[in-house]
Each structure stands twice: as structure tokens, then as C-alpha cells.
Short mmCIF file of C-alpha atoms in Angstrom, two decimals:
data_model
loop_
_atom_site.label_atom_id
_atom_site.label_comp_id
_atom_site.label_asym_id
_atom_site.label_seq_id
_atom_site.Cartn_x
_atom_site.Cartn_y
_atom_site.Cartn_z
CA UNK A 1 -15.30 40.55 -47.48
CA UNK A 2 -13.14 38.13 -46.21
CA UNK A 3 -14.58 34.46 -45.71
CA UNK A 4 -11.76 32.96 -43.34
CA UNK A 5 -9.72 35.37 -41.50
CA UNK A 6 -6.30 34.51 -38.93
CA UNK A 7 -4.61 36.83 -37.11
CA UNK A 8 -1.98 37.19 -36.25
CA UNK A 9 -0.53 36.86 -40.06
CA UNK A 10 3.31 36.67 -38.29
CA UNK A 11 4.01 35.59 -35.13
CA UNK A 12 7.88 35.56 -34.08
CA UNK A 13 8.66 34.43 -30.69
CA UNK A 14 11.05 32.83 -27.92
CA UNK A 15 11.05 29.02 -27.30
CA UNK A 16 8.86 28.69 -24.20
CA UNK A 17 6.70 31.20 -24.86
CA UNK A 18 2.34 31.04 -25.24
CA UNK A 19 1.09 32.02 -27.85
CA UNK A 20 -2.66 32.23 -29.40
CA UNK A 21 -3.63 32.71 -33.10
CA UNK A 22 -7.10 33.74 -33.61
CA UNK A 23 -9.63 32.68 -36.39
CA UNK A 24 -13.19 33.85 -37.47
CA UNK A 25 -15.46 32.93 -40.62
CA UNK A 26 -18.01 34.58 -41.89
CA UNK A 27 -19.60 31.67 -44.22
CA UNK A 28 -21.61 30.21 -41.98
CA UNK A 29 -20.22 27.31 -41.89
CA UNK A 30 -20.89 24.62 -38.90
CA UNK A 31 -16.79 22.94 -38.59
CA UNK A 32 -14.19 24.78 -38.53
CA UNK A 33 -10.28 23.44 -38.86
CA UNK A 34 -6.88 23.88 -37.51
CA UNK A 35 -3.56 22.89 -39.95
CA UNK A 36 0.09 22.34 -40.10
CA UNK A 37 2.02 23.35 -42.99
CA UNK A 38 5.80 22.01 -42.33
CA UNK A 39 8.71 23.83 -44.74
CA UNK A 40 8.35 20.81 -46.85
CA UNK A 41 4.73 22.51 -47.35
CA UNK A 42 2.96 19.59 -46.41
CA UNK A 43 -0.24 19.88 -44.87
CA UNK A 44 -1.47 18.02 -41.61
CA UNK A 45 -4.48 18.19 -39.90
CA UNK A 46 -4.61 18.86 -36.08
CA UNK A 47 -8.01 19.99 -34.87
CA UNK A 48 -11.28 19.34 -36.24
CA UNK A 49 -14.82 21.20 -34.29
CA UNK A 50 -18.36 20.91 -35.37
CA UNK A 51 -20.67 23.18 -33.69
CA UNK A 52 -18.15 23.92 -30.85
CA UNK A 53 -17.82 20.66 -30.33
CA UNK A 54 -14.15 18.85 -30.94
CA UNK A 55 -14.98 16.24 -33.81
CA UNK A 56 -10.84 15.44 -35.00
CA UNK A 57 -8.32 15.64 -32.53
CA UNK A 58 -5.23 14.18 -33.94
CA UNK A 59 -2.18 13.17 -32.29
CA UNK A 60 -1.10 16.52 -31.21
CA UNK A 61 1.10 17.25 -27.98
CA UNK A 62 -1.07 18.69 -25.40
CA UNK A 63 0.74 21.96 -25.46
CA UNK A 64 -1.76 22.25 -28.52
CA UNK A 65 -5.17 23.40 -27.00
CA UNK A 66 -8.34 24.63 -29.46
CA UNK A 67 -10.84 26.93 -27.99
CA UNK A 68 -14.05 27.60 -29.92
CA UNK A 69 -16.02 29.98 -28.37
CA UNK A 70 -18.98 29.87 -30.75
CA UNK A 71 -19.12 28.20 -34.33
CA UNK A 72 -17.73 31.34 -36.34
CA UNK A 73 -14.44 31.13 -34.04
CA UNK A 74 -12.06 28.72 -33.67
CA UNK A 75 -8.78 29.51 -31.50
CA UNK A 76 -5.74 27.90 -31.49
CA UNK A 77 -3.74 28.02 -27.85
CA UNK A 78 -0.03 27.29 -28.03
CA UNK A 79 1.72 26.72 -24.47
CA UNK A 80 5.19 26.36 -23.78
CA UNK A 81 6.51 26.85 -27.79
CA UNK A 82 9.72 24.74 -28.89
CA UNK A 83 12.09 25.21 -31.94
CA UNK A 84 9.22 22.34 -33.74
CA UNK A 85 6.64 24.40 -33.59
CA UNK A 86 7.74 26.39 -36.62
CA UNK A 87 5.46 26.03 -39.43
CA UNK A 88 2.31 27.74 -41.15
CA UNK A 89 -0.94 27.35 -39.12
CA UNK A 90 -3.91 27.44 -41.12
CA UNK A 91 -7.58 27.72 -40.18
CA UNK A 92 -10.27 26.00 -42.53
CA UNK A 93 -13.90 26.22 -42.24
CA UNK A 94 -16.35 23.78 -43.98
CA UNK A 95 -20.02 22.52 -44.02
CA UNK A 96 -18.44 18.85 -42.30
CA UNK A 97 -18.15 15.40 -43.77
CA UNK A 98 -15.99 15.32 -46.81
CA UNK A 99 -16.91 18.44 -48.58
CA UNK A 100 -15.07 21.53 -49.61
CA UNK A 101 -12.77 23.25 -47.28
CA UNK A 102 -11.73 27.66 -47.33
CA UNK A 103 -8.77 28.24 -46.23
CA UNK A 104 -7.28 31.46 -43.97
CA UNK A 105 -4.37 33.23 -45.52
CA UNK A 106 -2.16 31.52 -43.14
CA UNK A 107 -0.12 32.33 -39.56
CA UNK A 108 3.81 31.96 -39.95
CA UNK A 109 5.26 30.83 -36.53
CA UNK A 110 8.67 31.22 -36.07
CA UNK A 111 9.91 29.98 -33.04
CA UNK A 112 13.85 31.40 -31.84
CA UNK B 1 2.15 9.05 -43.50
CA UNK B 2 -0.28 11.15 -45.67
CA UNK B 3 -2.92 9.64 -47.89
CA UNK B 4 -2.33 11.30 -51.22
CA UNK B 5 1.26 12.55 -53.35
CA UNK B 6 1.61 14.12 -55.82
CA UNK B 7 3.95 13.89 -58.51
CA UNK B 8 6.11 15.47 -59.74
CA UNK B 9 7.29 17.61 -57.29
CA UNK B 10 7.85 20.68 -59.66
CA UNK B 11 6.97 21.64 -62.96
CA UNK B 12 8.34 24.29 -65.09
CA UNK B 13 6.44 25.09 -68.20
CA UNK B 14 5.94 27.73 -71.09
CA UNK B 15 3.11 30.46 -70.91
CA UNK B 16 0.50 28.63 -73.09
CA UNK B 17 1.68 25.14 -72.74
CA UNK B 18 -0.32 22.25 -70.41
CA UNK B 19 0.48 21.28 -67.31
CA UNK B 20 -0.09 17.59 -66.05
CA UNK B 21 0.26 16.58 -62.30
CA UNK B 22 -0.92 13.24 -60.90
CA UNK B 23 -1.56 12.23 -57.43
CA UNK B 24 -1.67 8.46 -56.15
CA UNK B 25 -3.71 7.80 -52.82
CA UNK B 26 -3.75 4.16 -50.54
CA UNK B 27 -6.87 3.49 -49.21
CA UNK B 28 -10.56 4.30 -50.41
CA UNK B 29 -11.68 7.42 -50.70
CA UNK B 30 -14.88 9.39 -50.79
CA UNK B 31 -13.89 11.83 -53.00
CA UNK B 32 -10.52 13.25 -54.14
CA UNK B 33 -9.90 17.52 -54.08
CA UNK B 34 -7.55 19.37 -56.10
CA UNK B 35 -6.40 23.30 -54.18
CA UNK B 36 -4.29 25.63 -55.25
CA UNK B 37 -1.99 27.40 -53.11
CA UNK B 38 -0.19 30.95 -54.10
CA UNK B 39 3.18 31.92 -52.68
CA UNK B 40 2.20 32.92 -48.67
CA UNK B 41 -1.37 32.48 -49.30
CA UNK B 42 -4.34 29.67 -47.97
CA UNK B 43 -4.96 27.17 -49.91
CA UNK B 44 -7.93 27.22 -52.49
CA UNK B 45 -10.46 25.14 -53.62
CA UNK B 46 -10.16 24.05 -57.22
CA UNK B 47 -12.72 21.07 -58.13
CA UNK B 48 -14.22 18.15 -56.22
CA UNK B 49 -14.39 14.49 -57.87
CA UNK B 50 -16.45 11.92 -56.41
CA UNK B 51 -15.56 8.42 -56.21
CA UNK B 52 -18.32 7.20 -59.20
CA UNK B 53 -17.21 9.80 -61.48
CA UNK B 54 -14.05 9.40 -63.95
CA UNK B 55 -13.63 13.18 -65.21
CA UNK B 56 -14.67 16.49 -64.35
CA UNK B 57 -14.08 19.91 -66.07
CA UNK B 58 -13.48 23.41 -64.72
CA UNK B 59 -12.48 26.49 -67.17
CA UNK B 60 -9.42 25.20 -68.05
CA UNK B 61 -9.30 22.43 -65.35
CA UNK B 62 -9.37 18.89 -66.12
CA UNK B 63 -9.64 16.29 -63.36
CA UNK B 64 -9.70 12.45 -64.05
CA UNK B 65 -9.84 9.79 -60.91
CA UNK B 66 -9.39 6.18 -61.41
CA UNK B 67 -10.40 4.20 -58.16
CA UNK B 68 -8.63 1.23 -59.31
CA UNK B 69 -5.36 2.23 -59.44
CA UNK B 70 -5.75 4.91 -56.92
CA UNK B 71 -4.64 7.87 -58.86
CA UNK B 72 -5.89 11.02 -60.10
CA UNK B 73 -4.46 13.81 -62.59
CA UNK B 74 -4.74 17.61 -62.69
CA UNK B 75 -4.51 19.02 -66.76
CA UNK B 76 -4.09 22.57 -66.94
CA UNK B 77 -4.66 23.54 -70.20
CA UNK B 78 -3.12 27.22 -71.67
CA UNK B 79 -1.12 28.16 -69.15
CA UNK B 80 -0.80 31.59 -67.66
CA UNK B 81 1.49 33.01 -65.25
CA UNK B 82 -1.23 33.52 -62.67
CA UNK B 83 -1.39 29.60 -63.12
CA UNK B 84 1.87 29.67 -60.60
CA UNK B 85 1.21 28.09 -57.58
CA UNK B 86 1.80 24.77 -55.62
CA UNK B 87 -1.23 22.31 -56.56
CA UNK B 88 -2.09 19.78 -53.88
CA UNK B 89 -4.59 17.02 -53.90
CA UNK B 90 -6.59 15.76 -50.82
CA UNK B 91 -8.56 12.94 -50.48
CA UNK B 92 -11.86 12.72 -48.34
CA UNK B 93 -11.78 9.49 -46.78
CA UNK B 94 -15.49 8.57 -44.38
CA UNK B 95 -13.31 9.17 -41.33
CA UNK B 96 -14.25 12.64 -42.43
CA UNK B 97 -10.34 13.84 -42.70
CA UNK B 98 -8.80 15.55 -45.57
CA UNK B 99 -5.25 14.03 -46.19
CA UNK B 100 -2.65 16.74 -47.95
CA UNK B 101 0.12 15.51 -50.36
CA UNK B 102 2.87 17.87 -50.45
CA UNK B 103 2.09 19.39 -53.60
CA UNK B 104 3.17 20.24 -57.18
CA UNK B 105 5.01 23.24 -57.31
CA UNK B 106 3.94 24.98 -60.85
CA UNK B 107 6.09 27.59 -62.69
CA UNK B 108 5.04 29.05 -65.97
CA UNK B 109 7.48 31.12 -67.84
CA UNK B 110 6.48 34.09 -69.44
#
């Protein structure tokens, strides 16, 4: 059973574009995450929400919009996509604070 | 600029042989992570070290974390070729953030 699910897995698309990637977890956990991995595979943090509500918002361009509909979902909207916007997104869940963190398997975003 | 990096970047080692990776950090932490991440995979969780303890052990996993110089090292001991992955550390700072290095890319030759 899978704990942290994304979908898409690939998403290829045309500067300007929206896009959405999708995340559930099924561990019950209370804060869910949003990532960056760049090609030089490091890892930044974007979006942080506890209980649906947004706990970490770092500096992000507002084309960058999280949705979390309840506290098993955690959406990640994309508006108006540029050539930057190329990277892995992951999705993390957690019990909060400083604790352990699962992972999704990753969305690749390539933007043309 | 992230909180922790690791070092070195890659590593290329013999099936059976240990692998050492070390990760400095700037400010205080919490506690320091170690994840592994396969080729086009999430990350995983590997071990947890808090900041009053010095060493922790996992299978084949050794973690140490000294708060005064800011460092911690990963010891892999008897390699295998599943062992090949990028190893990252994170450290948990009360800000509740995890900061990413960008990892130690492992190789371990049959």
C-alpha cells in the first residue's frame, strides 16, 4: 500500500501553461509538504500545511498556490509555468515539528 | 543558502568496503536526519539523531553528530550494490523546517 502517493509521475508541458500535481497519504499524518528538487538534486522546501492549515510558506512566486482540501491531500497549483520551473516536485507527509518526513516518488516537470 | 552539505559529493567504492560521508550544518539544530534517495525515487528515511546524543546505530548504519563543530557522519559498513543511492542529511532546526544538503552520491562496484 502506498504511504505517499503524486500523480502525475511526468508532467511535460509549454511555458505558460497551468498545471496541478496531486498528492494523497494514507499515514495519517496531520502536515503534509511540498519540495523542490533542482538538477543539482538539491532539495528546497516550499509549502508546509498542518491540518489544512498553511504552517511554512517560503519565498515562493505566487504563481505557486497549495490547496489542501482535507489533511490526507495536499495539491500543488502551478499558474503561468516558465523554463525555471523545471525540477522534481516532491510531496512529504509528517506528524509536524522536527520529526521524520515520507517522501512521494516524485513529479518530473519539464517545462518547453 | 541551505543549512546542511554534505561532503564529498560522490563516492565510488568496492562491494563490501565502508562508506563514510560527513555533513557540516551552521546554526543549531534540533536534530540532524540522514535519507536515502534511489535513482528517480522519494527520498527515504534512514535514522534520526537528536541533538544530546553522539552516535546512533541502524543495521549497518552508523550515525555520529558533534554539536560543537557542527558536523555529522554517515558509516556504511559492508557495502552492497543496493547501497547505491544519493545520501542527504537534513537538519531540524525549531523553526520546524527541514534544510536539504545536496547529497552524497554513492556507487558501489560489484
Amino acid at each position: 500500500d502506498t504511504a505517499v502517493s503524486q500523480t502525475p509521475k511526468y508532467l511535460v508541458t509549454q511555458m505558460g501553461n497551468d498545471k496541478s500535481i496531486k498528492c494523497e497519504q494514507n499515514l495519517g499524518h496531520d502536515t503534509m509538504y511540498w519540495y523542490k528538487q533542482d538538477s543539482k538534486k538539491f532539495l528546497k522546501i516550499m509549502f508546509s500545511y498542518n491540518n489544512k492549515e498553511l504552517i511554512i510558506n517560503e519565498t515562493v512566486p505566487n504563481r505557486f498556490s497549495p490547496k489542501s482540501p482535507d489533511k490526507a491531500h495536499l495539491n500543488l497549483h502551478i499558474n503561468s509555468l516558465e523554463l525555471g520551473d523545471s525540477a522534481v516536485y516532491f510531496c512529504a507527509s509528517g506528524t509536524g515539528g522536527t520529526d521524520t518526513q515520507y517522501f512521494g516518488p516524485g513529479t518530473r516537470l519539464t517545462v518547453l | 543558502s541551505q543549512q546542511g552539505e554534505e561532503d564529498p559529493q560522490a563516492l565510488s567504492i568496492q562491494e563490501g568496503e565502508n562508506a563514510t560521508m560527513n555533513c557540516s550544518y551552521k546554526t543549531s539544530i534540533n536534530n540532524l536526519q540522514w535519507y536515502r534517495q534511489n535513482s528517480g525515487r522519494g527520498l527515504v528515511h534512514l535514522i534520526l539523531i537528536r541533538s544530546n546524543e553522539r552516535e546512533k546505530h541502524s543495521g549497518r548504519l552508523r550515525v555520529t553528530l558533534d554539536t560543537s563543530k557542527k558536523s555529522s557522519s554517515l558509516l556504511i559498513t559492508a557495502s552492497r550494490a543496493a547501497d547505491t543511492a544519493s545520501y542527504f542529511c537534513a537538519t531540524a532546526t525549531n523553526d520546524y523546517k527541514l534544510s536539504f544538503g545536496a547529497g552524497t552520491t554513492v556507487t558501489v562496484r560489484a
